[in-house]
Phi, psi and omega in degrees: 000132178244152177300140174272095189295329179298315179293315182296315180296315180296315183293304183286328177295318180298314179293328178294319179298315179296317179297318179297320178296321179294314181294322180297336179287343175087357181229050185294334179297330182292344181272002175255124178213113185298315178301323179294320179297316180297316182295314187279304187290303182291320179298319178298316179298314184292317181292321177296321179299328179298332183278349183224173174277158180297325179297320179294320179297314182292320181294329183287340184300319180295318180293321179295320178297327180292346177293341178277353180231161183220146172235067191291125175236136179277120182303322181293317177298319178297320179297318178294322177298320180291323176297317179296319179295318180296322179294319179294318181295328179294325182269329187242001177097164184296329182297346175297337179297329186303324180296324180282321183299323182301330183279353182262153176295137184296332183273356186279156176299320182299316179298315181296320182300311184282329180294326178298322178291318179299323181287353174087018177292147177302146185301320181295323179290321176300315180299316181295315181298315183290325177295321176295320178296317180294320179296319179294320179297316179298321179295320179296315181294321179296321178296317180294319177295323178296323177297317179294318178297320179296317178298323178294330176283322185285323186304310177296327178294319176294326175297320178294319177300316177298322178298316179295321177299314180297319180293320178298316178297321180292313183290334180278352181227039179295338180287344180245099183302333183292342181267348184293317181299306178301322180293320177294325178298316177298316183300317184274321185289329177296320176296318179298310180299318181297317180294319180296312181299316184292313190266344181247354182229294187294309183296313179298320180293325177296317179296319179293321179297319178295320180295314180297322180295319179296319179295316180294321179296322179295315178300316182293325177294328176295317178292322179299313180297320181293314181299317179295317181295316179294320179298328178272357180057044180279161175294130180304337178296326176292322177298320178302315179296322180293317180296326180292339175282342180269328186276155176298154182303330182278354182230076181253145179284131175234056188294320185266008176259000000 
């Protein structure tokens, strides 16, 4: 796993720009308000948790953290590797897969896909197992992205609630000028915190998680198609046509050309 520099630069760069603008204004201490932090950050977490189970929230943490790292694989390169592997298996038998399987992580979808073929399971059963696995993986990623999208919706709402709390406190104590400033700080800073969290943290991470999930699903579908084709002992030329239906039009396999 390597750091995803685009995500890291965007995330920390965005917060750095906002922080620099606050400091340049000369009154950065005024942007810290504990009641506003409690309302927005903790309130967003608690309200988001209400929409999901606690198990889903905890399970999503690992996937969300993975958005800061990448295991980038080029689908076209993977397709060519699979074509080469299918060609070798056609000439030397399915056990040729074992050499390739050893190089894969045991917990990966790719390892499981090819290991099922090595173990001699019928091709239709391999296809069914892998499709169920792929569907479950997609559902997990979708749930985690949904949690982030939900948090992005809740954060500005909690900011609005904080604004209303601050305004009520201010209007109920107009006779005491010393309370107007702190109440206004709560009113404005909760809106600020909510907007920053939603638009600079939750929404971008949700989009990146969905993008990474789509890329991973495409790679896994390539392995699924390859495992099924090898298990059925099909001509690799048919696999080439099948892989080209999965890849974008600008990235088509031309293995036999």
